mmCIF file of C-alpha atoms and ligand atoms in Angstrom:
data_model
loop_
_atom_site.group_PDB
_atom_site.id
_atom_site.type_symbol
_atom_site.label_atom_id
_atom_site.label_comp_id
_atom_site.label_asym_id
_atom_site.label_seq_id
_atom_site.Cartn_x
_atom_site.Cartn_y
_atom_site.Cartn_z
ATOM 1 C CA MET Y 299 177.511 220.469 161.282
ATOM 2 C CA LEU Y 300 176.370 219.471 157.791
ATOM 3 C CA ASN Y 301 172.745 219.669 156.757
ATOM 4 C CA VAL Y 302 171.821 218.434 153.276
ATOM 5 C CA ASN Y 303 168.231 218.914 152.225
ATOM 6 C CA GLU Y 304 166.311 217.551 149.226
ATOM 7 C CA LEU Y 305 169.318 217.491 146.942
ATOM 8 C CA ASN Y 306 168.602 216.784 143.260
ATOM 9 C CA VAL Y 307 171.386 216.193 140.770
ATOM 10 C CA TYR Y 308 171.189 215.391 137.056
ATOM 11 C CA TYR Y 309 173.610 214.346 134.346
ATOM 12 C CA GLY Y 310 171.868 215.985 131.385
ATOM 13 C CA GLN Y 311 168.352 214.511 131.401
ATOM 14 C CA SER Y 312 169.236 211.702 133.743
ATOM 15 C CA HIS Y 313 168.033 212.288 137.307
ATOM 16 C CA VAL Y 314 170.798 210.684 139.401
ATOM 17 C CA LEU Y 315 170.254 211.971 142.961
ATOM 18 C CA ARG Y 316 166.662 212.109 144.094
ATOM 19 C CA ASN Y 317 165.684 214.334 147.017
ATOM 20 C CA LEU Y 318 168.618 213.251 149.144
ATOM 21 C CA SER Y 319 168.716 214.595 152.682
ATOM 22 C CA LEU Y 320 171.230 213.901 155.416
ATOM 23 C CA GLN Y 321 172.358 215.424 158.691
ATOM 24 C CA LEU Y 322 175.793 215.088 160.193
ATOM 25 C CA ALA Y 323 176.518 216.137 163.785
ATOM 26 C CA PRO Y 324 179.851 217.630 164.885
ATOM 27 C CA ALA Y 325 182.449 214.849 165.232
ATOM 28 C CA GLU Y 326 179.979 212.307 163.857
ATOM 29 C CA SER Y 327 181.107 209.806 161.287
ATOM 30 C CA LEU Y 328 178.832 208.546 158.516
ATOM 31 C CA ALA Y 329 179.297 205.865 155.857
ATOM 32 C CA ILE Y 330 177.373 206.017 152.566
ATOM 33 C CA MET Y 331 177.189 202.462 151.296
ATOM 34 C CA GLY Y 332 175.985 201.107 147.989
ATOM 35 C CA ARG Y 333 176.963 199.096 144.963
ATOM 36 C CA ASN Y 334 178.668 200.426 141.839
ATOM 37 C CA GLY Y 335 176.738 203.116 140.025
ATOM 38 C CA MET Y 336 174.269 203.849 142.836
ATOM 39 C CA GLY Y 337 175.290 207.502 143.188
ATOM 40 C CA LYS Y 338 177.954 207.660 145.913
ATOM 41 C CA THR Y 339 180.484 209.663 143.913
ATOM 42 C CA THR Y 340 177.767 211.876 142.466
ATOM 43 C CA LEU Y 341 176.604 212.740 145.991
ATOM 44 C CA LEU Y 342 180.085 213.431 147.332
ATOM 45 C CA LYS Y 343 181.101 215.493 144.285
ATOM 46 C CA SER Y 344 177.922 217.535 144.682
ATOM 47 C CA LEU Y 345 178.787 218.232 148.322
ATOM 48 C CA VAL Y 346 182.269 219.327 147.326
ATOM 49 C CA GLY Y 347 181.048 221.473 144.425
ATOM 50 C CA MET Y 348 182.519 219.433 141.588
ATOM 51 C CA LEU Y 349 179.013 218.789 140.255
ATOM 52 C CA PRO Y 350 176.149 221.290 140.247
ATOM 53 C CA ALA Y 351 172.897 220.447 142.017
ATOM 54 C CA ARG Y 352 169.634 221.347 140.331
ATOM 55 C CA SER Y 353 167.871 221.994 143.623
ATOM 56 C CA GLY Y 354 168.191 221.527 147.347
ATOM 57 C CA SER Y 355 170.461 222.900 150.004
ATOM 58 C CA ILE Y 356 173.831 222.046 151.554
ATOM 59 C CA GLN Y 357 174.556 223.882 154.795
ATOM 60 C CA LEU Y 358 177.866 223.642 156.594
ATOM 61 C CA ALA Y 359 177.730 225.067 160.119
ATOM 62 C CA GLY Y 360 174.730 227.136 159.004
ATOM 63 C CA GLU Y 361 176.416 228.472 155.863
ATOM 64 C CA GLU Y 362 174.811 227.678 152.476
ATOM 65 C CA LEU Y 363 177.297 226.041 150.095
ATOM 66 C CA LEU Y 364 175.035 225.478 147.095
ATOM 67 C CA GLY Y 365 176.187 227.629 144.201
ATOM 68 C CA ARG Y 366 179.625 228.122 145.744
ATOM 69 C CA LYS Y 367 182.760 227.020 143.893
ATOM 70 C CA SER Y 368 184.830 224.087 145.153
ATOM 71 C CA TYR Y 369 187.663 226.245 146.493
ATOM 72 C CA GLN Y 370 185.129 228.306 148.454
ATOM 73 C CA ARG Y 371 183.671 225.138 149.963
ATOM 74 C CA VAL Y 372 187.160 224.002 150.944
ATOM 75 C CA ALA Y 373 187.725 227.387 152.585
ATOM 76 C CA ALA Y 374 184.390 226.952 154.402
ATOM 77 C CA GLY Y 375 185.552 223.610 155.812
ATOM 78 C CA ILE Y 376 184.994 220.780 153.341
ATOM 79 C CA GLY Y 377 187.938 218.419 152.761
ATOM 80 C CA PHE Y 378 187.775 215.876 149.937
ATOM 81 C CA VAL Y 379 189.677 212.695 149.160
ATOM 82 C CA PRO Y 380 188.468 211.669 145.697
ATOM 83 C CA GLN Y 381 187.867 208.150 144.404
ATOM 84 C CA GLY Y 382 191.074 206.958 142.742
ATOM 85 C CA ARG Y 383 193.031 209.416 144.927
ATOM 86 C CA MET Y 384 193.882 211.784 142.048
ATOM 87 C CA ILE Y 385 197.254 212.810 143.369
ATOM 88 C CA PHE Y 386 199.565 214.711 141.011
ATOM 89 C CA PRO Y 387 201.975 212.039 139.721
ATOM 90 C CA LEU Y 388 204.745 214.421 138.635
ATOM 91 C CA LEU Y 389 204.765 216.544 141.795
ATOM 92 C CA THR Y 390 206.697 215.374 144.839
ATOM 93 C CA VAL Y 391 204.897 214.168 147.937
ATOM 94 C CA GLU Y 392 205.650 217.480 149.636
ATOM 95 C CA GLU Y 393 204.377 219.483 146.653
ATOM 96 C CA ASN Y 394 201.222 217.375 146.524
ATOM 97 C CA ILE Y 395 200.489 218.150 150.182
ATOM 98 C CA ARG Y 396 201.141 221.848 149.583
ATOM 99 C CA THR Y 397 198.447 221.971 146.893
ATOM 100 C CA GLY Y 398 196.008 221.575 149.783
ATOM 101 C CA MET Y 399 197.489 224.565 151.637
ATOM 102 C CA GLU Y 400 196.933 227.331 149.117
ATOM 103 C CA ASN Y 401 194.437 229.148 151.302
ATOM 104 C CA THR Y 402 195.958 228.455 154.706
ATOM 105 C CA PRO Y 403 198.068 230.985 156.597
ATOM 106 C CA GLU Y 404 200.822 228.592 157.779
ATOM 107 C CA PRO Y 405 203.746 228.298 155.371
ATOM 108 C CA ASN Y 406 204.875 224.829 156.504
ATOM 109 C CA ILE Y 407 203.288 221.409 156.414
ATOM 110 C CA PRO Y 408 202.118 220.806 160.006
ATOM 111 C CA ASP Y 409 204.156 218.205 161.944
ATOM 112 C CA TYR Y 410 201.137 216.097 162.824
ATOM 113 C CA ILE Y 411 200.751 215.087 159.161
ATOM 114 C CA PHE Y 412 204.097 213.295 159.215
ATOM 115 C CA GLU Y 413 203.429 211.866 162.678
ATOM 116 C CA TYR Y 414 200.306 210.145 161.384
ATOM 117 C CA PHE Y 415 201.793 209.236 158.021
ATOM 118 C CA PRO Y 416 205.537 208.674 158.585
ATOM 119 C CA VAL Y 417 205.898 207.066 155.172
ATOM 120 C CA LEU Y 418 205.048 210.428 153.616
ATOM 121 C CA PHE Y 419 207.991 211.976 155.454
ATOM 122 C CA GLU Y 420 210.343 209.266 154.217
ATOM 123 C CA MET Y 421 209.072 209.795 150.685
ATOM 124 C CA ARG Y 422 208.607 213.560 150.797
ATOM 125 C CA ARG Y 423 210.955 214.208 147.868
ATOM 126 C CA ARG Y 424 209.703 211.352 145.680
ATOM 127 C CA LYS Y 425 207.230 211.868 142.875
ATOM 128 C CA GLY Y 426 203.633 211.066 143.835
ATOM 129 C CA GLY Y 427 203.334 208.744 140.854
ATOM 130 C CA ASN Y 428 206.044 206.480 142.299
ATOM 131 C CA LEU Y 429 204.101 205.727 145.491
ATOM 132 C CA SER Y 430 202.084 202.562 146.042
ATOM 133 C CA GLY Y 431 198.280 202.739 146.080
ATOM 134 C CA GLY Y 432 198.165 202.752 149.881
ATOM 135 C CA GLN Y 433 200.814 205.457 150.116
ATOM 136 C CA GLN Y 434 198.947 207.547 147.547
ATOM 137 C CA GLN Y 435 195.793 207.180 149.627
ATOM 138 C CA GLN Y 436 197.630 208.479 152.691
ATOM 139 C CA LEU Y 437 198.955 211.339 150.557
ATOM 140 C CA ALA Y 438 195.446 212.200 149.340
ATOM 141 C CA ILE Y 439 194.208 212.214 152.957
ATOM 142 C CA ALA Y 440 197.121 214.424 154.025
ATOM 143 C CA ARG Y 441 196.406 216.840 151.186
ATOM 144 C CA ALA Y 442 192.788 217.128 152.332
ATOM 145 C CA LEU Y 443 193.707 217.523 156.019
ATOM 146 C CA VAL Y 444 196.036 220.492 155.606
ATOM 147 C CA SER Y 445 193.079 222.742 154.752
ATOM 148 C CA ASN Y 446 191.759 222.045 158.300
ATOM 149 C CA PRO Y 447 188.376 220.640 157.282
ATOM 150 C CA LYS Y 448 185.331 220.629 159.535
ATOM 151 C CA VAL Y 449 183.991 217.738 157.456
ATOM 152 C CA LEU Y 450 186.375 215.295 155.803
ATOM 153 C CA ILE Y 451 184.817 213.439 152.858
ATOM 154 C CA LEU Y 452 186.416 210.294 151.421
ATOM 155 C CA ASP Y 453 185.173 208.514 148.305
ATOM 156 C CA GLU Y 454 185.821 204.737 148.444
ATOM 157 C CA PRO Y 455 189.202 205.040 150.171
ATOM 158 C CA THR Y 456 189.763 201.269 150.304
ATOM 159 C CA GLU Y 457 189.384 200.720 146.570
ATOM 160 C CA GLY Y 458 192.420 198.874 145.218
ATOM 161 C CA ILE Y 459 194.246 198.866 148.551
ATOM 162 C CA GLN Y 460 195.555 195.795 150.331
ATOM 163 C CA PRO Y 461 193.895 194.715 153.616
ATOM 164 C CA SER Y 462 196.810 195.461 155.967
ATOM 165 C CA ILE Y 463 197.036 199.037 154.669
ATOM 166 C CA ILE Y 464 193.248 199.407 154.906
ATOM 167 C CA LYS Y 465 193.533 198.685 158.631
ATOM 168 C CA ASP Y 466 196.297 201.269 159.027
ATOM 169 C CA ILE Y 467 194.206 203.876 157.244
ATOM 170 C CA ALA Y 468 191.178 203.149 159.457
ATOM 171 C CA GLN Y 469 193.334 203.489 162.560
ATOM 172 C CA ALA Y 470 194.918 206.744 161.381
ATOM 173 C CA LEU Y 471 191.502 208.220 160.506
ATOM 174 C CA ASN Y 472 190.081 207.305 163.916
ATOM 175 C CA LYS Y 473 192.977 208.887 165.776
ATOM 176 C CA LEU Y 474 192.941 211.970 163.554
ATOM 177 C CA LYS Y 475 189.203 212.365 163.998
ATOM 178 C CA LYS Y 476 189.529 212.223 167.771
ATOM 179 C CA GLU Y 477 192.458 214.599 167.892
ATOM 180 C CA ARG Y 478 191.415 217.094 165.208
ATOM 181 C CA GLY Y 479 187.671 216.923 165.909
ATOM 182 C CA PHE Y 480 186.321 216.849 162.349
ATOM 183 C CA SER Y 481 183.226 215.003 161.137
ATOM 184 C CA LEU Y 482 183.612 212.309 158.537
ATOM 185 C CA ILE Y 483 181.670 211.113 155.507
ATOM 186 C CA VAL Y 484 183.001 208.091 153.719
ATOM 187 C CA SER Y 485 181.531 206.187 150.786
ATOM 188 C CA GLU Y 486 182.301 202.495 150.951
ATOM 189 C CA GLN Y 487 181.505 199.016 149.689
ATOM 190 C CA VAL Y 488 183.724 197.339 152.298
ATOM 191 C CA LEU Y 489 181.614 196.847 155.435
ATOM 192 C CA SER Y 490 184.513 196.068 157.793
ATOM 193 C CA PHE Y 491 186.165 199.389 156.954
ATOM 194 C CA ALA Y 492 182.882 201.300 157.236
ATOM 195 C CA MET Y 493 182.278 199.729 160.652
ATOM 196 C CA ALA Y 494 185.817 200.578 161.756
ATOM 197 C CA VAL Y 495 185.462 204.287 161.024
ATOM 198 C CA ALA Y 496 181.737 205.175 160.986
ATOM 199 C CA ASP Y 497 178.985 205.395 163.623
ATOM 200 C CA ARG Y 498 176.116 205.401 161.139
ATOM 201 C CA TYR Y 499 175.493 203.727 157.766
ATOM 202 C CA LEU Y 500 173.197 204.957 155.005
ATOM 203 C CA ILE Y 501 172.465 202.676 152.062
ATOM 204 C CA ILE Y 502 172.063 204.373 148.693
ATOM 205 C CA GLU Y 503 170.309 202.722 145.758
ATOM 206 C CA LYS Y 504 169.675 204.462 142.440
ATOM 207 C CA GLY Y 505 170.255 207.860 143.983
ATOM 208 C CA GLU Y 506 167.997 207.404 147.022
ATOM 209 C CA PHE Y 507 168.652 206.460 150.618
ATOM 210 C CA VAL Y 508 166.786 203.224 151.219
ATOM 211 C CA HIS Y 509 168.045 202.080 154.616
ATOM 212 C CA SER Y 510 169.913 203.320 157.660
ATOM 213 C CA GLU Y 511 171.688 201.633 160.571
ATOM 214 C CA VAL Y 512 173.752 202.704 163.564
ATOM 215 C CA ARG Y 513 176.778 200.895 164.913
ATOM 216 C CA GLU Y 514 175.213 199.876 168.278
ATOM 217 C CA THR Y 515 172.427 197.863 166.673
ATOM 218 C CA VAL Y 516 173.881 197.163 163.243
ATOM 219 C CA ASP Y 517 172.424 194.312 161.196
ATOM 220 C CA ARG Y 518 175.506 193.349 159.164
ATOM 221 C CA GLU Y 519 173.688 190.722 157.101
ATOM 222 C CA ARG Y 520 171.133 193.235 155.980
ATOM 223 C CA ILE Y 521 173.786 195.722 154.865
ATOM 224 C CA LEU Y 522 175.699 192.965 153.081
ATOM 225 C CA ARG Y 523 172.559 192.008 151.169
ATOM 226 C CA TYR Y 524 172.296 195.561 149.849
ATOM 227 C CA LEU Y 525 175.935 195.445 148.815
ATOM 228 C CA THR Y 526 175.982 192.121 147.034
ATOM 229 C CA ILE Y 527 172.724 191.557 145.160
HETATM 230 N N1 LIG O 602 179.615 211.988 133.955
HETATM 231 C C1 LIG O 602 178.507 211.243 133.909
HETATM 232 N N2 LIG O 602 177.590 211.391 132.940
HETATM 233 C C2 LIG O 602 176.457 210.670 132.908
HETATM 234 N N3 LIG O 602 176.135 209.734 133.823
HETATM 235 C C3 LIG O 602 177.008 209.543 134.831
HETATM 236 C C4 LIG O 602 178.240 210.267 134.921
HETATM 237 N N4 LIG O 602 178.907 209.841 136.026
HETATM 238 C C5 LIG O 602 178.130 208.895 136.582
HETATM 239 N N5 LIG O 602 176.986 208.704 135.866
HETATM 240 C C6 LIG O 602 175.898 207.775 136.203
HETATM 241 O O1 LIG O 602 175.346 208.178 137.464
HETATM 242 C C7 LIG O 602 175.052 207.040 138.263
HETATM 243 C C8 LIG O 602 175.780 207.137 139.590
HETATM 244 O O2 LIG O 602 177.173 207.065 139.378
HETATM 245 P P1 LIG O 602 178.249 207.267 140.537
HETATM 246 O O3 LIG O 602 179.571 207.424 139.907
HETATM 247 O O4 LIG O 602 177.789 208.359 141.437
HETATM 248 O O5 LIG O 602 178.147 205.875 141.302
HETATM 249 P P2 LIG O 602 179.016 205.273 142.483
HETATM 250 O O6 LIG O 602 178.048 204.819 143.513
HETATM 251 O O7 LIG O 602 180.059 206.235 142.884
HETATM 252 O O8 LIG O 602 179.691 203.984 141.812
HETATM 253 P P3 LIG O 602 181.154 203.314 142.046
HETATM 254 O O9 LIG O 602 181.043 202.484 143.286
HETATM 255 O O10 LIG O 602 181.348 202.470 140.821
HETATM 256 O O11 LIG O 602 182.174 204.407 142.164
HETATM 257 C C9 LIG O 602 175.440 205.819 137.425
HETATM 258 O O12 LIG O 602 174.286 205.340 136.817
HETATM 259 C C10 LIG O 602 176.417 206.364 136.420
HETATM 260 O O13 LIG O 602 176.371 205.623 135.231
HETATM 261 MG MG1 LIG O 603 182.079 206.167 142.919
#
């Protein structure tokens, strides 16, 4: 579904992603795990087209995305839930969701969105800025879903969110994934959440993948060591 090859990304002179490659199968779910500043956001923003890559390739269902603008990548099937959620605080919940529908043919927000996130229905006329962190996260996920992504990408979705809501979000993502059939990439530092939603775990350190595990044989201690030292 997604095939990333030898991706190199710089901030000015600073070489931040080094020859990163990853493959994601249809309906597969992958967690990118690593401590602060290791390159998770840089990788995800490069996939989405918010940062340019110096070299490499990013193919979605055989289509090359490198060099394409963000909105073109969204149209091709990339959905993105940014770190910090980045909802529009002065727009209503409904208006926020509609910003994700600019290139879709349907005029109305699909019913399934409010079935999965009933709180968004209750709050549909409230301003996004008045929602709690967990509600904003659900809103950011809804906004990404309405473009019908083939690959949904979430950057540290548990950051600043209380544990009970984290569980709800994991459950909603798992059901959505099953029902809608998209693949998932999530960056995370919380292992329990990563294990709840992802089949495979890649550890990133200083812009390189240094270790990989799959759910069936996962060595939790080893992953935790990468996350805490
Ligand atoms: N706009 C920028 N200009 C220059 N350097 C940057 C910029 N953004 C990030 N960096 C650097 O790139 C590296 C990777 O940062 P990145 O934000 O991708 O990390 P991260 O894994 O997402 O961290 P966190 O868990 O804190 O979100 C860090 O060394 C960071 O200081
Ligand atoms: Mg980050």
